[in-house]
Coordinates of C-alpha atoms in Angstrom, one line a residue:
X140 CA 138.1 83.5 90.3
X141 CA 135.3 84.9 92.5
X142 CA 135.0 87.9 90.1
X143 CA 134.4 85.4 87.2
X144 CA 131.6 83.7 89.1
X145 CA 130.0 87.0 90.0
X146 CA 129.9 88.0 86.3
X147 CA 128.6 84.5 85.4
X148 CA 125.9 84.7 88.1
X149 CA 124.8 88.2 86.9
X150 CA 124.4 87.1 83.3
X151 CA 122.6 83.9 84.2
X152 CA 120.2 85.7 86.4
X153 CA 119.4 88.5 83.9
X154 CA 119.8 86.5 80.7
X155 CA 117.6 83.6 81.4
X156 CA 114.7 85.8 82.2
X157 CA 114.4 86.6 78.5
X158 CA 114.0 82.9 77.7
X159 CA 111.6 82.4 80.6
X160 CA 109.4 85.3 79.5
X161 CA 109.3 84.1 75.8
X162 CA 108.5 80.6 77.0
X163 CA 105.7 81.8 79.3
X164 CA 104.2 83.7 76.4
X165 CA 104.4 80.7 74.0
X166 CA 103.3 78.2 76.6
X167 CA 106.4 76.0 76.5
X168 CA 109.3 75.2 78.8
X169 CA 112.2 77.7 79.1
X170 CA 114.8 75.0 78.5
X171 CA 113.4 74.5 75.0
X172 CA 113.7 78.2 74.2
X173 CA 117.3 78.3 75.5
X174 CA 118.3 75.3 73.5
X175 CA 116.7 76.7 70.4
X176 CA 118.7 79.9 70.8
X177 CA 121.9 77.9 71.2
X178 CA 121.2 75.8 68.1
X179 CA 120.2 78.9 66.1
X180 CA 123.5 80.6 67.1
X181 CA 125.6 77.7 65.9
X182 CA 123.6 77.1 62.8
X183 CA 123.6 80.8 61.6
X184 CA 127.0 81.8 62.9
X185 CA 125.8 84.3 65.5
X186 CA 122.4 85.4 64.3
X187 CA 120.7 83.7 67.2
X188 CA 122.8 85.6 69.7
X189 CA 122.0 88.9 67.9
X190 CA 118.3 88.0 68.0
X191 CA 118.6 87.2 71.7
X192 CA 120.2 90.6 72.4
X193 CA 117.6 92.3 70.4
X194 CA 114.8 90.6 72.3
X195 CA 116.4 91.5 75.6
X196 CA 116.5 95.1 74.5
X197 CA 112.8 95.1 73.5
X198 CA 111.7 93.5 76.7
X199 CA 113.7 96.0 78.7
X200 CA 112.1 98.9 76.8
X201 CA 108.6 97.3 77.2
X202 CA 109.2 97.0 81.0
X203 CA 110.2 100.6 81.2
X204 CA 107.2 101.9 79.3
X205 CA 104.4 99.6 80.4
X206 CA 104.5 99.4 84.2
X207 CA 101.6 98.0 86.1
X208 CA 100.1 100.7 88.3
X209 CA 98.0 99.6 91.2
X210 CA 95.9 102.8 91.4
X211 CA 95.2 106.0 89.6
X212 CA 97.3 108.0 92.1
X213 CA 100.5 106.2 91.2
X214 CA 101.1 108.5 88.2

């Protein structure tokens, strides 16, 4: 049972960051974005989940490419 909770904690910690970042960009609460993804998933039979995974992938790629450097010598 502990293994299940470790997996659940991992996905909650990593997965909710996508909603938080989208909400920060749009200027709304993260709970509204999460709820919207849930309703979109049920209404379109999985399209919301596919969109969520796609946005997660894009944010990960963006983080890898655009890193904030503190000085010129960090190259």
